CSV table of C-alpha atoms and ligand atoms in Angstrom, one decimal:
chain,number,residue,atom,x,y,z
A,1,UNK,CA,-14.0,65.9,64.2
A,2,UNK,CA,-15.7,68.5,62.2
A,3,UNK,CA,-14.3,72.0,62.9
A,4,UNK,CA,-17.0,74.7,63.4
A,5,UNK,CA,-15.0,77.4,61.6
A,6,UNK,CA,-16.1,78.8,58.3
A,7,UNK,CA,-14.9,81.2,55.7
A,8,UNK,CA,-17.0,84.4,55.7
A,9,UNK,CA,-14.8,86.6,53.5
A,10,UNK,CA,-12.3,86.4,50.6
A,11,UNK,CA,-10.1,88.8,48.8
A,12,UNK,CA,-6.9,88.9,46.6
A,13,UNK,CA,-4.4,91.2,45.2
A,14,UNK,CA,-2.4,90.8,42.1
A,15,UNK,CA,0.3,93.4,41.1
A,16,UNK,CA,-0.2,95.4,38.0
A,17,UNK,CA,2.9,94.4,36.2
A,18,UNK,CA,2.6,91.3,34.0
A,19,UNK,CA,5.3,89.2,32.5
A,20,UNK,CA,4.2,87.2,29.5
A,21,UNK,CA,5.9,84.2,27.9
A,22,UNK,CA,6.9,86.4,25.1
A,23,UNK,CA,8.8,88.6,27.6
A,24,UNK,CA,10.7,85.4,28.7
A,25,UNK,CA,11.7,84.7,25.2
A,26,UNK,CA,13.9,87.9,25.3
A,27,UNK,CA,15.3,86.8,28.7
A,28,UNK,CA,16.2,83.1,28.5
A,29,UNK,CA,16.4,80.3,25.9
A,30,UNK,CA,12.6,79.4,25.8
A,31,UNK,CA,9.5,79.9,23.9
A,32,UNK,CA,5.8,80.3,24.4
A,33,UNK,CA,4.8,77.0,23.0
A,34,UNK,CA,7.2,75.1,25.5
A,35,UNK,CA,5.9,77.1,28.5
A,36,UNK,CA,2.2,76.6,27.6
A,37,UNK,CA,2.5,73.0,26.7
A,38,UNK,CA,4.7,71.9,29.8
A,39,UNK,CA,3.0,74.3,32.4
A,40,UNK,CA,-0.2,75.8,31.0
A,41,UNK,CA,1.2,79.3,32.2
A,42,UNK,CA,0.8,82.2,29.8
A,43,UNK,CA,1.4,85.2,32.2
A,44,UNK,CA,2.3,86.0,35.8
A,45,UNK,CA,2.1,89.2,37.9
A,46,UNK,CA,5.4,90.7,39.3
A,47,UNK,CA,5.4,93.1,42.4
A,48,UNK,CA,6.6,96.7,41.9
A,49,UNK,CA,9.8,97.7,43.7
A,50,UNK,CA,7.9,99.2,46.7
A,51,UNK,CA,5.5,96.2,47.1
A,52,UNK,CA,6.2,93.4,49.4
A,53,UNK,CA,4.5,90.3,50.8
A,54,UNK,CA,2.9,92.5,53.6
A,55,UNK,CA,1.6,95.2,51.4
A,56,UNK,CA,0.0,92.8,49.0
A,57,UNK,CA,-1.3,90.7,51.8
A,58,UNK,CA,-2.8,93.8,53.4
A,59,UNK,CA,-4.6,94.8,50.2
A,60,UNK,CA,-6.0,91.2,49.9
A,61,UNK,CA,-7.1,91.4,53.6
A,62,UNK,CA,-8.9,94.7,53.1
A,63,UNK,CA,-11.1,93.1,50.4
A,64,UNK,CA,-11.6,90.0,52.5
A,65,UNK,CA,-12.8,92.3,55.3
A,66,UNK,CA,-15.3,94.0,53.1
A,67,UNK,CA,-16.8,90.7,51.9
A,68,UNK,CA,-17.1,89.4,55.4
A,69,UNK,CA,-18.7,92.7,56.6
A,70,UNK,CA,-16.3,93.1,59.6
A,71,UNK,CA,-13.7,95.7,60.6
A,72,UNK,CA,-10.0,94.9,61.1
A,73,UNK,CA,-10.5,95.7,64.8
A,74,UNK,CA,-12.9,92.6,65.0
A,75,UNK,CA,-10.0,90.2,64.2
A,76,UNK,CA,-8.3,88.6,67.2
A,77,UNK,CA,-5.8,86.5,65.0
A,78,UNK,CA,-3.9,87.0,61.8
A,79,UNK,CA,-1.9,84.1,60.4
A,80,UNK,CA,0.1,84.5,57.1
A,81,UNK,CA,1.4,81.6,55.1
A,82,UNK,CA,4.5,82.8,53.3
A,83,UNK,CA,8.1,81.7,52.5
A,84,UNK,CA,8.9,85.2,51.2
A,85,UNK,CA,8.1,87.5,54.1
A,86,UNK,CA,9.4,91.2,54.0
A,87,UNK,CA,12.3,90.3,56.1
A,88,UNK,CA,13.4,87.6,58.7
A,89,UNK,CA,11.2,89.4,61.3
A,90,UNK,CA,8.9,90.9,62.2
A,91,UNK,CA,6.5,88.3,60.6
A,92,UNK,CA,4.6,89.6,57.6
A,93,UNK,CA,1.4,89.0,59.6
A,94,UNK,CA,2.6,91.5,62.0
A,95,UNK,CA,3.2,94.1,59.4
A,96,UNK,CA,-0.2,93.3,57.9
A,97,UNK,CA,-1.7,93.8,61.3
A,98,UNK,CA,-0.3,97.4,61.4
A,99,UNK,CA,-1.3,98.2,57.8
A,100,UNK,CA,-4.9,97.2,58.2
A,101,UNK,CA,-5.3,98.5,61.8
A,102,UNK,CA,-6.1,95.2,63.4
A,103,UNK,CA,-5.4,96.5,66.9
A,104,UNK,CA,-6.8,93.4,68.8
A,105,UNK,CA,-5.1,90.6,66.8
A,106,UNK,CA,-2.2,88.3,67.6
A,107,UNK,CA,0.0,87.5,64.6
A,108,UNK,CA,2.5,85.0,63.2
A,109,UNK,CA,3.7,83.5,60.0
A,110,UNK,CA,3.6,79.9,58.9
A,111,UNK,CA,6.2,78.7,56.5
A,112,UNK,CA,5.3,75.4,54.7
A,113,UNK,CA,6.4,76.6,51.3
A,114,UNK,CA,3.5,76.2,48.8
A,115,UNK,CA,1.6,74.4,51.5
A,116,UNK,CA,1.7,77.5,53.6
A,117,UNK,CA,-1.9,78.7,53.2
A,118,UNK,CA,-3.3,75.3,54.0
A,119,UNK,CA,-1.1,75.1,57.0
A,120,UNK,CA,-2.0,78.7,58.1
A,121,UNK,CA,-5.7,77.9,57.6
A,122,UNK,CA,-5.5,74.7,59.7
A,123,UNK,CA,-3.9,76.7,62.6
A,124,UNK,CA,-6.5,79.4,62.4
A,125,UNK,CA,-9.6,77.0,62.2
A,126,UNK,CA,-8.1,75.0,65.1
A,127,UNK,CA,-7.8,78.2,67.2
A,128,UNK,CA,-11.4,79.0,66.5
A,129,UNK,CA,-12.7,75.5,67.1
A,130,UNK,CA,-10.8,75.4,70.4
A,131,UNK,CA,-12.4,78.7,71.4
A,132,UNK,CA,-9.1,80.6,71.4
A,133,UNK,CA,-10.2,83.0,68.7
A,134,UNK,CA,-13.4,84.2,67.2
A,135,UNK,CA,-12.4,85.9,64.0
A,136,UNK,CA,-9.3,85.2,62.1
A,137,UNK,CA,-7.6,86.4,59.0
A,138,UNK,CA,-5.6,83.9,57.0
A,139,UNK,CA,-3.3,85.4,54.4
A,140,UNK,CA,-1.3,83.6,51.7
A,141,UNK,CA,1.1,86.1,50.2
A,142,UNK,CA,4.3,85.8,48.2
A,143,UNK,CA,7.0,87.9,46.4
A,144,UNK,CA,8.7,85.0,44.8
A,145,UNK,CA,10.2,87.3,42.0
A,146,UNK,CA,12.8,88.3,44.7
A,147,UNK,CA,14.1,84.8,45.1
A,148,UNK,CA,13.6,83.6,41.4
A,149,UNK,CA,16.9,82.8,39.5
A,150,UNK,CA,16.1,84.9,36.3
A,151,UNK,CA,18.9,83.0,34.4
A,152,UNK,CA,17.4,79.5,35.1
A,153,UNK,CA,14.8,78.7,32.4
A,154,UNK,CA,13.7,75.6,34.3
A,155,UNK,CA,12.3,77.7,37.2
A,156,UNK,CA,12.1,81.4,36.2
A,157,UNK,CA,9.0,80.9,33.9
A,158,UNK,CA,6.9,79.2,36.6
A,159,UNK,CA,6.5,81.7,39.4
A,160,UNK,CA,4.7,84.9,40.1
A,161,UNK,CA,3.8,87.4,43.0
A,162,UNK,CA,0.4,88.0,44.6
A,163,UNK,CA,-1.8,87.6,47.8
A,164,UNK,CA,-5.0,86.2,48.8
A,165,UNK,CA,-6.9,86.3,52.1
A,166,UNK,CA,-9.8,84.7,53.9
A,167,UNK,CA,-11.7,85.8,57.0
A,168,UNK,CA,-12.6,82.7,59.1
A,169,UNK,CA,-15.3,82.9,61.8
A,170,UNK,CA,-16.9,80.5,64.3
A,171,UNK,CA,-19.8,78.6,62.6
A,172,UNK,CA,-22.8,78.8,64.9
A,173,UNK,CA,-24.4,75.4,65.7
A,174,UNK,CA,-26.8,74.2,63.1
A,175,UNK,CA,-25.6,76.6,60.5
A,176,UNK,CA,-23.6,75.9,57.3
A,177,UNK,CA,-19.9,76.1,57.0
A,178,UNK,CA,-17.1,74.2,58.6
A,179,UNK,CA,-13.9,72.1,58.0
A,180,UNK,CA,-14.9,68.4,57.5
A,181,UNK,CA,-11.4,67.0,57.3
A,182,UNK,CA,-7.7,68.0,57.1
A,183,UNK,CA,-4.6,66.2,56.2
A,184,UNK,CA,-1.2,67.7,56.4
A,185,UNK,CA,2.0,65.8,55.7
A,186,UNK,CA,5.8,66.3,55.1
A,187,UNK,CA,8.9,64.6,54.2
A,188,UNK,CA,12.0,66.7,55.1
A,189,UNK,CA,14.3,64.0,53.5
A,190,UNK,CA,13.2,65.3,50.1
A,191,UNK,CA,14.3,69.0,50.9
A,192,UNK,CA,17.0,69.0,48.2
A,193,UNK,CA,14.3,68.7,45.6
A,194,UNK,CA,13.0,72.2,46.1
A,195,UNK,CA,14.6,74.8,48.4
A,196,UNK,CA,16.0,78.3,48.9
A,197,UNK,CA,18.8,79.1,51.2
A,198,UNK,CA,19.0,82.3,53.0
A,199,UNK,CA,21.1,84.6,55.2
A,200,UNK,CA,21.0,82.1,58.2
A,201,UNK,CA,22.1,79.0,56.1
A,202,UNK,CA,25.4,77.3,56.9
A,203,UNK,CA,28.2,79.3,55.2
A,204,UNK,CA,25.6,81.9,54.4
A,205,UNK,CA,28.0,84.3,52.7
A,206,UNK,CA,28.4,81.9,49.8
A,207,UNK,CA,24.6,81.4,49.3
A,208,UNK,CA,22.2,83.8,47.6
A,209,UNK,CA,18.5,83.3,48.4
A,210,UNK,CA,17.0,81.7,45.2
A,211,UNK,CA,14.7,78.9,44.2
A,212,UNK,CA,16.6,75.6,43.3
A,213,UNK,CA,14.4,72.7,42.1
A,214,UNK,CA,14.6,69.4,40.4
A,215,UNK,CA,11.4,69.9,38.5
A,216,UNK,CA,10.9,66.4,37.1
A,217,UNK,CA,11.0,64.8,40.6
A,218,UNK,CA,9.0,67.4,42.2
A,219,UNK,CA,6.4,66.9,39.6
A,220,UNK,CA,6.1,63.2,40.3
A,221,UNK,CA,5.8,63.6,44.1
A,222,UNK,CA,3.3,66.4,43.6
A,223,UNK,CA,0.8,64.4,41.7
A,224,UNK,CA,1.0,61.4,44.0
A,225,UNK,CA,1.0,63.4,47.2
A,226,UNK,CA,-2.0,65.7,46.4
A,227,UNK,CA,-4.0,62.8,45.1
A,228,UNK,CA,-3.3,60.7,48.1
A,229,UNK,CA,-3.9,63.5,50.6
A,230,UNK,CA,-7.2,64.5,48.8
A,231,UNK,CA,-8.4,60.8,48.9
A,232,UNK,CA,-7.6,60.6,52.6
A,233,UNK,CA,-9.3,63.8,53.4
A,234,UNK,CA,-12.4,62.8,51.4
A,235,UNK,CA,-12.5,59.4,53.2
A,236,UNK,CA,-12.1,61.0,56.6
A,237,UNK,CA,-15.0,63.4,55.6
A,238,UNK,CA,-17.1,60.4,54.6
A,239,UNK,CA,-17.4,61.8,51.1
A,240,UNK,CA,-16.2,60.9,47.5
A,241,UNK,CA,-15.2,63.1,44.6
A,242,UNK,CA,-18.8,63.0,43.3
A,243,UNK,CA,-19.8,64.9,46.4
A,244,UNK,CA,-17.4,67.9,45.6
A,245,UNK,CA,-18.8,71.1,44.0
A,246,UNK,CA,-15.3,72.3,43.3
A,247,UNK,CA,-11.7,71.4,43.8
A,248,UNK,CA,-9.3,74.3,44.3
A,249,UNK,CA,-5.8,72.8,43.9
A,250,UNK,CA,-2.5,74.6,44.4
A,251,UNK,CA,-1.7,76.2,41.0
A,252,UNK,CA,1.8,75.1,40.1
A,253,UNK,CA,1.4,73.5,36.7
A,254,UNK,CA,-1.7,72.6,34.6
A,255,UNK,CA,-0.4,69.2,33.9
A,256,UNK,CA,0.0,68.5,37.7
A,257,UNK,CA,-3.7,69.7,38.2
A,258,UNK,CA,-5.1,67.5,35.5
A,259,UNK,CA,-3.2,64.5,36.6
A,260,UNK,CA,-4.5,64.9,40.1
A,261,UNK,CA,-8.0,65.5,39.0
A,262,UNK,CA,-7.7,62.4,36.8
A,263,UNK,CA,-6.6,60.2,39.8
A,264,UNK,CA,-9.4,61.6,41.9
A,265,UNK,CA,-12.0,61.1,39.1
A,266,UNK,CA,-12.9,64.8,39.1
A,267,UNK,CA,-14.0,66.2,35.8
A,268,UNK,CA,-11.9,69.4,35.0
A,269,UNK,CA,-15.2,71.4,34.9
A,270,UNK,CA,-15.2,71.0,38.7
A,271,UNK,CA,-11.6,71.9,39.1
A,272,UNK,CA,-10.5,75.6,39.5
A,273,UNK,CA,-7.7,76.7,37.2
A,274,UNK,CA,-6.1,80.1,37.0
A,275,UNK,CA,-2.4,79.1,36.6
A,276,UNK,CA,-2.5,80.4,33.1
A,277,UNK,CA,-2.9,84.0,34.4
A,278,UNK,CA,-1.0,83.8,37.7
A,279,UNK,CA,1.8,81.3,37.5
A,280,UNK,CA,2.8,79.6,40.7
A,281,UNK,CA,2.3,82.1,43.5
A,282,UNK,CA,3.1,79.5,46.2
A,283,UNK,CA,1.1,80.1,49.4
A,284,UNK,CA,-1.1,82.6,47.6
A,285,UNK,CA,-2.4,80.4,44.8
A,286,UNK,CA,-5.5,78.9,46.8
A,287,UNK,CA,-6.7,82.0,48.5
A,288,UNK,CA,-6.4,83.9,45.1
A,289,UNK,CA,-8.3,81.0,43.4
A,290,UNK,CA,-11.0,81.1,46.2
A,291,UNK,CA,-11.5,84.9,45.7
A,292,UNK,CA,-11.8,84.4,41.9
A,293,UNK,CA,-14.1,81.5,42.4
A,294,UNK,CA,-16.4,83.5,44.5
A,295,UNK,CA,-16.2,86.5,42.1
A,296,UNK,CA,-17.1,84.1,39.3
A,297,UNK,CA,-20.1,82.7,41.1
A,298,UNK,CA,-18.7,79.2,41.3
A,299,UNK,CA,-19.4,78.6,45.0
A,300,UNK,CA,-22.7,78.4,46.7
A,301,UNK,CA,-23.7,78.0,50.3
A,302,UNK,CA,-23.6,74.3,51.2
A,303,UNK,CA,-21.1,73.3,48.6
A,304,UNK,CA,-18.3,70.8,49.6
A,305,UNK,CA,-14.9,72.2,48.5
A,306,UNK,CA,-11.6,70.3,48.3
A,307,UNK,CA,-8.4,72.4,48.8
A,308,UNK,CA,-5.0,70.6,48.1
A,309,UNK,CA,-1.5,71.8,48.0
A,310,UNK,CA,2.1,70.7,47.6
A,311,UNK,CA,5.5,72.4,47.9
A,312,UNK,CA,9.1,72.6,49.1
A,313,UNK,CA,10.0,70.7,52.2
A,314,UNK,CA,8.5,68.5,50.8
A,315,UNK,CA,5.1,69.4,52.3
A,316,UNK,CA,1.6,68.6,51.2
A,317,UNK,CA,-2.0,68.5,52.4
A,318,UNK,CA,-5.7,68.5,51.7
A,319,UNK,CA,-8.8,70.0,53.4
A,320,UNK,CA,-12.5,69.4,52.7
A,321,UNK,CA,-14.7,72.3,53.6
A,322,UNK,CA,-18.4,73.0,53.7
A,323,UNK,CA,-18.8,76.4,52.0
A,324,UNK,CA,-20.8,78.8,54.1
A,325,UNK,CA,-21.6,81.4,51.3
A,326,UNK,CA,-19.7,84.7,51.1
A,327,UNK,CA,-21.8,87.7,50.2
A,328,UNK,CA,-20.1,90.1,47.7
A,329,UNK,CA,-21.3,93.6,48.4
A,330,UNK,CA,-22.1,95.7,45.3
A,331,UNK,CA,-19.2,97.9,46.1
A,332,UNK,CA,-16.7,95.2,45.3
A,333,UNK,CA,-18.8,93.3,42.7
A,334,UNK,CA,-17.3,95.3,39.7
A,335,UNK,CA,-16.5,94.1,36.2
A,336,UNK,CA,-13.4,92.0,35.9
A,337,UNK,CA,-13.9,90.5,39.4
A,338,UNK,CA,-12.8,93.3,41.5
A,339,UNK,CA,-12.2,90.9,44.4
A,340,UNK,CA,-8.9,90.3,42.7
A,341,UNK,CA,-8.1,93.4,40.6
A,342,UNK,CA,-5.4,95.7,41.7
A,343,UNK,CA,-6.6,99.0,43.4
A,344,UNK,CA,-5.9,101.1,40.3
A,345,UNK,CA,-8.1,98.9,38.1
B,1,LIG,O1,4.7,74.7,43.9
B,1,LIG,C1,5.3,73.3,43.7
B,1,LIG,C2,6.6,73.5,43.1
B,1,LIG,N1,6.9,73.3,41.7
B,1,LIG,C3,6.3,72.5,40.9
B,1,LIG,O2,5.3,72.0,41.2
B,1,LIG,C4,6.9,72.3,39.6
B,1,LIG,C5,7.1,70.9,39.3
B,1,LIG,N2,7.6,70.6,38.0
B,1,LIG,C6,7.3,71.0,36.8
B,1,LIG,O3,6.3,71.7,36.7
B,1,LIG,C7,7.9,70.5,35.5
B,1,LIG,O4,8.8,69.6,35.9
B,1,LIG,C8,8.7,71.7,34.8
B,1,LIG,C9,7.6,72.5,34.2
B,1,LIG,C10,9.5,72.4,35.8
B,1,LIG,C11,9.6,71.1,33.7
B,1,LIG,O5,8.7,70.3,32.8
B,1,LIG,P1,9.3,68.8,32.4
B,1,LIG,O6,8.2,68.3,31.4
B,1,LIG,O7,9.4,68.0,33.7
B,1,LIG,O8,10.5,69.1,31.7
B,1,LIG,P2,12.1,68.6,32.0
B,1,LIG,O9,12.5,69.3,33.3
B,1,LIG,O10,12.0,67.0,32.0
B,1,LIG,O11,12.8,69.1,30.9
B,1,LIG,C12,12.6,68.8,29.5
B,1,LIG,C13,13.5,69.6,28.6
B,1,LIG,C14,14.9,69.7,29.1
B,1,LIG,O12,15.8,69.7,28.0
B,1,LIG,P3,16.6,68.4,27.6
B,1,LIG,O13,17.4,68.0,28.8
B,1,LIG,O14,15.5,67.3,27.4
B,1,LIG,O15,17.3,68.7,26.4
B,1,LIG,C15,15.1,71.1,29.7
B,1,LIG,O16,16.2,71.6,29.7
B,1,LIG,O17,13.0,71.0,28.6
B,1,LIG,C16,14.1,71.9,28.8
B,1,LIG,N3,13.6,73.0,29.4
B,1,LIG,C17,13.1,74.1,28.8
B,1,LIG,N4,13.0,74.3,27.5
B,1,LIG,C18,12.5,75.5,27.1
B,1,LIG,C19,13.5,73.3,30.8
B,1,LIG,N5,12.9,74.6,31.0
B,1,LIG,C20,12.6,75.0,29.7
B,1,LIG,C21,12.1,76.2,29.3
B,1,LIG,N6,12.1,76.4,28.0
B,1,LIG,N7,11.6,77.2,30.1
């Protein structure tokens, strides 16, 4: 069943500090050529000491509200996809609610690792379709630099920090925009392939929160899972890859993205890629990419868009949307795509 909930605003925030591959050459046994060839990543943004998932999420949210042309007080729901909230509680969404002044919104976080944004978006669109909310903010935000093992060259070069946000509103009958199909899946038996323990884990005193990953096996699962979920979402929507104006996949590794596109028969011209500049920001990759796609004029009203993600859990999923069109006011239509630039830029 089509959900009458559509994206009306997008925004993103990337912290100022950039770590390049050359910086990693000074930290671990690696080199720029290996990182670029195996991952496509050239640089990633790293949060400043005072920044957190909620502060970055709030900044992305402010931009999304501007593009939607609504106030924070118009929101009745905020859902944040994150696996690196500021603390165990309150939820990052609750801290974002306070920072943006969304005084009429209910709040909670969704943790599905890198599938967090798709999961949070699915919750919000279902709230709207069920008549339980009118205007929702969905944030994907992560401060992965705080749980990266900076001595593990197999993982530390992959991740970055950042936040993206979308405003979702009811699509009036007969108007453009909506969710054509959504597929969410998980296989908790594969948890040992990619996880981070925390203060509530068994024997917690012996565990530090850090990302542990079997990269090769995660890679294999990622390609099959995203391609299969995308095919199923397209089938349920009654569409084929040829009907898609743009695919916005989770940005973990350029090789994963090209392998998924290949399986779907999508030419790379219609696949959004920014992993070279952001690294893997987990739940934040898709909303950051959406904000960049809008800023770059790559989405038009009526376009069909595929979103697909994969992450720890293992979790994965895919959504097919009809794009409603996001108006970018002149105030935020600045050089270098100010929808995503940091406030100081
Ligand atoms: O958001 C979803 C979560 N994560 C992912 O999607 C990541 C999925 N996995 C991957 O992206 C890839 O598996 C990696 C980029 C992590 C690794 O690429 P790979 O082609 O699978 O390499 P590998 O793990 O098979 O390692 C190949 C070699 C190894 O050396 P030996 O054993 O062949 O001597 C590694 O030790 O590359 C070595 N290596 C490195 N060399 C230089 C691993 N990391 C590095 C590094 N620099 N940073």
